[in-house]
CSV table of C-alpha atoms in Angstrom, one decimal:
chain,number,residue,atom,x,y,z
A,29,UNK,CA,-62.5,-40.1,-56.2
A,30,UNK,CA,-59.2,-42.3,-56.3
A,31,UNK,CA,-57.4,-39.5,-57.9
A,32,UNK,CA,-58.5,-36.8,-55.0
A,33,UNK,CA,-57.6,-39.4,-52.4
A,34,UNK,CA,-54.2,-39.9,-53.8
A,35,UNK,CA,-53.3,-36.4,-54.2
A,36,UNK,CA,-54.3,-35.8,-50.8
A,37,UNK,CA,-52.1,-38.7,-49.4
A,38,UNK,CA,-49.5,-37.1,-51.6
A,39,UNK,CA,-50.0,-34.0,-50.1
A,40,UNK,CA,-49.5,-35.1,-46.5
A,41,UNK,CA,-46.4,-36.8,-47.1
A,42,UNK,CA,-44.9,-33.7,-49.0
A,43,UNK,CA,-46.1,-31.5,-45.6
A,44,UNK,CA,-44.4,-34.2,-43.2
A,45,UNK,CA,-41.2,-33.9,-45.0
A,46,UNK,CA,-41.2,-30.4,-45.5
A,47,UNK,CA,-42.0,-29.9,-41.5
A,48,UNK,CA,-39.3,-32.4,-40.9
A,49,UNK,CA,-36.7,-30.4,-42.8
A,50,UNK,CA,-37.2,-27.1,-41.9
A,51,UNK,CA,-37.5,-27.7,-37.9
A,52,UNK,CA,-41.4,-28.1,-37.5
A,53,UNK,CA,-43.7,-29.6,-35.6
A,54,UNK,CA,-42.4,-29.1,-32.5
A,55,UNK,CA,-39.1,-30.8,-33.1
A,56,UNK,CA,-35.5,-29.2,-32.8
A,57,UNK,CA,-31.8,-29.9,-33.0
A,58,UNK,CA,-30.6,-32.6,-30.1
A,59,UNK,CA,-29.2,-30.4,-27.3
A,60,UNK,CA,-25.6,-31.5,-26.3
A,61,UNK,CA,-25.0,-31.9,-22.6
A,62,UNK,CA,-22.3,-29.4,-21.1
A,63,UNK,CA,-19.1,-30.3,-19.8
A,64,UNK,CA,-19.0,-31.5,-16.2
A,65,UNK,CA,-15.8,-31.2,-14.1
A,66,UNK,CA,-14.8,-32.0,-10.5
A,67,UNK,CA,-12.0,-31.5,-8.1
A,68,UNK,CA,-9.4,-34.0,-7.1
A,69,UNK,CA,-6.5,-34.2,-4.4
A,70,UNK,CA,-4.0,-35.8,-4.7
A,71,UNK,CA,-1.1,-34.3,-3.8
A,72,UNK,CA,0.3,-36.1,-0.8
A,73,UNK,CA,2.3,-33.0,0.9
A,74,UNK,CA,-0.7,-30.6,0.4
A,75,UNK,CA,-3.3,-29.7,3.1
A,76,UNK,CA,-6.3,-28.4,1.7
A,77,UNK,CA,-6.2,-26.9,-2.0
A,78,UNK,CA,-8.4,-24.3,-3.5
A,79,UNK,CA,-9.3,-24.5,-7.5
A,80,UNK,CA,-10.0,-21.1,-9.5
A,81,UNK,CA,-11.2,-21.2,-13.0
A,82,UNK,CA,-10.8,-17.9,-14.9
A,83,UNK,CA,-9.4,-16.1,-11.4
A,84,UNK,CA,-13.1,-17.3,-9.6
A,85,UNK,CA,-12.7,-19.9,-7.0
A,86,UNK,CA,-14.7,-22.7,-8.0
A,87,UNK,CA,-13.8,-25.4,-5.1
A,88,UNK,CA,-12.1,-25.3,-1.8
A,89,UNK,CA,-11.3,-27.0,1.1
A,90,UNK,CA,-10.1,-30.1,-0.4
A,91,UNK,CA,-8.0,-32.3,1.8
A,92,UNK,CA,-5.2,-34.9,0.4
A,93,UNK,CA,-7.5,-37.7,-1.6
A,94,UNK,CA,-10.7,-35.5,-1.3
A,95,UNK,CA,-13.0,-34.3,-4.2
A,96,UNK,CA,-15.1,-31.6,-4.4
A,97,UNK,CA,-19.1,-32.7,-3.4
A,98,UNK,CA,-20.4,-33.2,-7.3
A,99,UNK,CA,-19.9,-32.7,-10.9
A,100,UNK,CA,-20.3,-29.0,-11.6
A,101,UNK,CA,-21.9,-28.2,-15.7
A,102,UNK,CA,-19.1,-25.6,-17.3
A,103,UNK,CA,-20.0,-24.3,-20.9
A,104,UNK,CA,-17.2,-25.8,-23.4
A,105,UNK,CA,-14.6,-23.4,-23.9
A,106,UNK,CA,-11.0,-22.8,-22.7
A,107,UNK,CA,-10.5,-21.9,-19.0
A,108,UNK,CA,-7.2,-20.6,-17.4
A,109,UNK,CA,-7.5,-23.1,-14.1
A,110,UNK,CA,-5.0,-22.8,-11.1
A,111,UNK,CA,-4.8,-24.3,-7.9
A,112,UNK,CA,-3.3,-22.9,-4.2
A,113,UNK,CA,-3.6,-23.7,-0.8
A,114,UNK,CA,-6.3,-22.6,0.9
A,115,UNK,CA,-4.9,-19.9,2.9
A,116,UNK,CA,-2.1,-19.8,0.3
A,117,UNK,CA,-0.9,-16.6,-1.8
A,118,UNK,CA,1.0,-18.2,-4.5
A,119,UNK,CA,-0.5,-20.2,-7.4
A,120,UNK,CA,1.1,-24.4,-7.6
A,121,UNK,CA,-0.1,-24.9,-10.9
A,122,UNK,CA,-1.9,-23.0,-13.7
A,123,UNK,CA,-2.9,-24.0,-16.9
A,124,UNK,CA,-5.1,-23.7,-19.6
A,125,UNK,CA,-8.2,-26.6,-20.2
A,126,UNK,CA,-10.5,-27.4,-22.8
A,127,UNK,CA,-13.7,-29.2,-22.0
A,128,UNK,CA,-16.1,-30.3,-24.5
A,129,UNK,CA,-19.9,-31.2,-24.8
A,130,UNK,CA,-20.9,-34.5,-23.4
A,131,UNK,CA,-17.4,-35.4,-21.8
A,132,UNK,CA,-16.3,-35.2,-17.8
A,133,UNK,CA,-13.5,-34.6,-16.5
A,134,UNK,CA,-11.3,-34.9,-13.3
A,135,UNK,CA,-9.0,-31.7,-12.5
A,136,UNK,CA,-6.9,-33.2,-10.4
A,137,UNK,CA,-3.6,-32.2,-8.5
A,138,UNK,CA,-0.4,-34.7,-8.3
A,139,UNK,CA,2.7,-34.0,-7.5
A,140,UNK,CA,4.8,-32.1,-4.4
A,141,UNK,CA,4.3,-29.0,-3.1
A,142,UNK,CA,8.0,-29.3,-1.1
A,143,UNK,CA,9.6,-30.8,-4.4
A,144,UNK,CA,13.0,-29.9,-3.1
A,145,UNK,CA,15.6,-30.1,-6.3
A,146,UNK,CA,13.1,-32.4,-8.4
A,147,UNK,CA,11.1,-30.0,-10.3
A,148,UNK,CA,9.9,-33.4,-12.4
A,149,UNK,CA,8.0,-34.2,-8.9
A,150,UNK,CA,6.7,-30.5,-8.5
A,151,UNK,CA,2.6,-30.1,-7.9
A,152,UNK,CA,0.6,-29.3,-11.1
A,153,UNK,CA,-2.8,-30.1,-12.9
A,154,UNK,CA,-3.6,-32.6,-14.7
A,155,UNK,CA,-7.5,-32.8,-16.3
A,156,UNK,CA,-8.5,-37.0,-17.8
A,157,UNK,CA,-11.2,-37.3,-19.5
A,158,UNK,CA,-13.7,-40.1,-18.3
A,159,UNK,CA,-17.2,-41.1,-18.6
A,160,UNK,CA,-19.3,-41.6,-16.1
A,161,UNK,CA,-22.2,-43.6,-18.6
A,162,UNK,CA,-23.2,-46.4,-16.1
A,163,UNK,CA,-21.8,-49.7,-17.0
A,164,UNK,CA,-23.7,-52.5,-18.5
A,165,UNK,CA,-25.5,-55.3,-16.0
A,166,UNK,CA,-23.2,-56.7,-13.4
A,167,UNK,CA,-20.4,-54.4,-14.5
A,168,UNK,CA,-18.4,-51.5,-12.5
A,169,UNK,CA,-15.5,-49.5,-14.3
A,170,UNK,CA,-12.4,-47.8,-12.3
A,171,UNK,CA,-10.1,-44.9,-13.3
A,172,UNK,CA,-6.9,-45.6,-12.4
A,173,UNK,CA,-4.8,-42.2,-11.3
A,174,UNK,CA,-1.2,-42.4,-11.3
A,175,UNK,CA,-0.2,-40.3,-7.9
A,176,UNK,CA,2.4,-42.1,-6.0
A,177,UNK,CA,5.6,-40.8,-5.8
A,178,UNK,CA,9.4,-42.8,-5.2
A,179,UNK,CA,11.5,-41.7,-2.6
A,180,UNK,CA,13.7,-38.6,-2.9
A,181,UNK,CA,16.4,-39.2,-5.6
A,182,UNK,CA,14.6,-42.0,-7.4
A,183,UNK,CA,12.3,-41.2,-10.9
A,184,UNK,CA,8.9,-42.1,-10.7
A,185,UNK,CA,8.0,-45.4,-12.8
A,186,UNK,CA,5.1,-46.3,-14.5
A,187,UNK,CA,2.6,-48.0,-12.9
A,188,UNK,CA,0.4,-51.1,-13.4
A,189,UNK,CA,-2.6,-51.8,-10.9
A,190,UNK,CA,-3.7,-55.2,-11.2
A,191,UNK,CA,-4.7,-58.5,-9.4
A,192,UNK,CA,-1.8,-60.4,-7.2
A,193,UNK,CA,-0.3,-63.5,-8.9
A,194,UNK,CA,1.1,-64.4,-12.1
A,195,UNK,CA,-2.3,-64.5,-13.9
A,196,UNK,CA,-4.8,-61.5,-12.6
A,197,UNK,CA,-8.2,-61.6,-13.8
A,198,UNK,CA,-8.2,-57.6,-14.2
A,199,UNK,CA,-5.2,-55.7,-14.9
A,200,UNK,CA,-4.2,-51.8,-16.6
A,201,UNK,CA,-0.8,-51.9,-17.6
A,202,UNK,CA,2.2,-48.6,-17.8
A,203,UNK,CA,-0.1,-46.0,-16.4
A,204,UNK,CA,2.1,-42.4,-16.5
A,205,UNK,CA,2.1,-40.3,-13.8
A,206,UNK,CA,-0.5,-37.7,-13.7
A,207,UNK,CA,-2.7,-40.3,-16.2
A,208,UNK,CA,-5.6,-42.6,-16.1
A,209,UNK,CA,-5.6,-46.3,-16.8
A,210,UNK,CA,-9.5,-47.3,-17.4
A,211,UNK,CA,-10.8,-51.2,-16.1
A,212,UNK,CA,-13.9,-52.9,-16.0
A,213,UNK,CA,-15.1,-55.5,-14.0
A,214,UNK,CA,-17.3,-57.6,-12.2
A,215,UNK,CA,-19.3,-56.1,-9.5
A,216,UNK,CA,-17.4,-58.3,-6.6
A,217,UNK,CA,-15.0,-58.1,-3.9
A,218,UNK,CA,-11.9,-57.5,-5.6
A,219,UNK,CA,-7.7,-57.3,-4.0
A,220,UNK,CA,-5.4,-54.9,-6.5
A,221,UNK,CA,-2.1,-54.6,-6.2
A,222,UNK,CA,0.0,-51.1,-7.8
A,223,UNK,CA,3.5,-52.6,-8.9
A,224,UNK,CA,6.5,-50.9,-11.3
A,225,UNK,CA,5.7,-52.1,-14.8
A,226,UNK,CA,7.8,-54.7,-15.7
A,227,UNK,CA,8.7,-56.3,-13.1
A,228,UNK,CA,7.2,-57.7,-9.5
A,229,UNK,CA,7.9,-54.6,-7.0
A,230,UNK,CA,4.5,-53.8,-5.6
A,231,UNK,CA,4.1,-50.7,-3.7
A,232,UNK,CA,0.4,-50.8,-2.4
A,233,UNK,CA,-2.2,-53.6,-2.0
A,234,UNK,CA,-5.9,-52.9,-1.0
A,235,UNK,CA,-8.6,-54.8,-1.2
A,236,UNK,CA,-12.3,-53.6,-2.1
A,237,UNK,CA,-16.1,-54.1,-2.5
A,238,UNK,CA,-17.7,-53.0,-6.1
A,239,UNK,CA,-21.1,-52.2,-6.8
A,240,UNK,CA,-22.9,-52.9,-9.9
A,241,UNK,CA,-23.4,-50.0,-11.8
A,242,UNK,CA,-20.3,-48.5,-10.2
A,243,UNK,CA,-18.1,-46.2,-11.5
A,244,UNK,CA,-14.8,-45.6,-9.1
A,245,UNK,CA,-11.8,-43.5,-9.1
A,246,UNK,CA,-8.7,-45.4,-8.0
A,247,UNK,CA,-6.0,-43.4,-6.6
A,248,UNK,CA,-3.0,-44.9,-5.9
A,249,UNK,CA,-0.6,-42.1,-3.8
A,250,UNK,CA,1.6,-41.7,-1.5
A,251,UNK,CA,5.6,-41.3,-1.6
A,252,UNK,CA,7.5,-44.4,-1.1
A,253,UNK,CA,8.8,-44.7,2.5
A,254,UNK,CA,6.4,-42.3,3.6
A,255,UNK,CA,4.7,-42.3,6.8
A,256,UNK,CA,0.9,-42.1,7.1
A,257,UNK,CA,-0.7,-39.6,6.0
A,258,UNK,CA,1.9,-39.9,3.1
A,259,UNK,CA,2.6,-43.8,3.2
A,260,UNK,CA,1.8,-45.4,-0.3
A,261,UNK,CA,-1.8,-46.5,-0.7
A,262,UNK,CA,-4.5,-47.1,-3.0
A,263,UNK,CA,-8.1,-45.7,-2.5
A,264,UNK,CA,-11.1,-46.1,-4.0
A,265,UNK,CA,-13.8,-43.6,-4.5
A,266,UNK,CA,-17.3,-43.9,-6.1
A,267,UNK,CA,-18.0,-40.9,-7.7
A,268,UNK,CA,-21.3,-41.6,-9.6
């Protein structure tokens, strides 16, 4: 009787395993989650842009620091992407992206539409990857986006966007143009300052509330010496 029961338990173990390796019971490869992508402004002399992916218009009506209203799932391939004004003929910026499983991204305009004889400052796309996985506990995380602009004749520097004073708490140091800087902090009133890397010229200040859990995109824009709408500034949008 000790030998049937063994051979039986044997038996069920060698089933199990076999189920397990061939697929069974039910069970099934993990299914990776699509790419998500969503629309950013941030071209300070645009109006309202219109994104195409693949010659469909996929977002429009988006005004100077707008987004579009929510992550949209795209299968992960490569996508010719292009961007006008809305009631515009001619194309600002098109390129080709690549989006992968289980990653977001932000495809996101900077740059001039009037760019005059500074085709460095001209509008184009530029598509960061972030990741909107909630932050741990107390915790919020910001995505820096290099936007802003220096007057006509002047190069655009690198950016840091940090806390006034000689020792900050939080700080993201020699963000380029067009790119993210990533932070994360304590869900708290915070004041951030965007200065030149390497050295003390700030060129926006703004101070703002943080929720826990929060995930924000900072975009500091603007053309130095501009006037508002186009006056240099940082904003922060939540955007999970």
């Amino acid at each position: 009787m000790k030998m049937n029961f063994w051979w039986k338990a044997g038996l069920c173990v060698f089933l199990a395993a076999s189920l397990t390796a061939c697929g069974g019971g039910g069970g099934g490869g993990r299914t990776a989650s699509k790419p998500r992508i969503r629309f950013v402004n941030a071209s300070p002399d645009s109006t309202a842009l219109t994104y195409s992916i693949d010659g469909s218009v996929e977002a429009s009506a988006i005004p100077y620091l707008g987004l579009s209203d929510k992550f949209k799932d795209k299968d992960p391939d490569s996508y010719d992407l292009s961007v006008r004004e809305d009631a515009g003929s001619e194309d600002l910026d098109a390129v080709v992206g690549s989006f992968s499983n289980e990653k977001e991204y932000l495809i996101t305009t900077v740059g001039l539409e009037a760019y005059g004889a500074e085709p460095v400052k001209r509008a184009r796309i530029v598509s960061p990857e972030i990741d909107l996985t909630v932050p741990n506990g107390t915790k919020s995380r910001i995505y820096v986006l290099h936007g802003f602009l220096r007057a006509t004749g002047f190069d655009t520097p690198n950016i840091d966007l940090r806390n006034p004073g000689d020792n900050p708490q939080y700080k993201v140091e020699n963000i380029d143009f067009g790119s993210i800087g990533t932070l994360t902090i304590d869900a708290s009133t915070q004041t951030f300052v965007a200065r030149r890397t390497g050295t003390e010229s700030v060129y926006a200040t703004q101070t703002f509330t943080f929720d826990a859990g929060g995930i924000y995109l900072a975009i500091v824009g603007g053309i130095e010496g501009g006037s508002a709408p186009l006056d240099p500034k940082i904003t922060f949008i939540k955007i999970n």
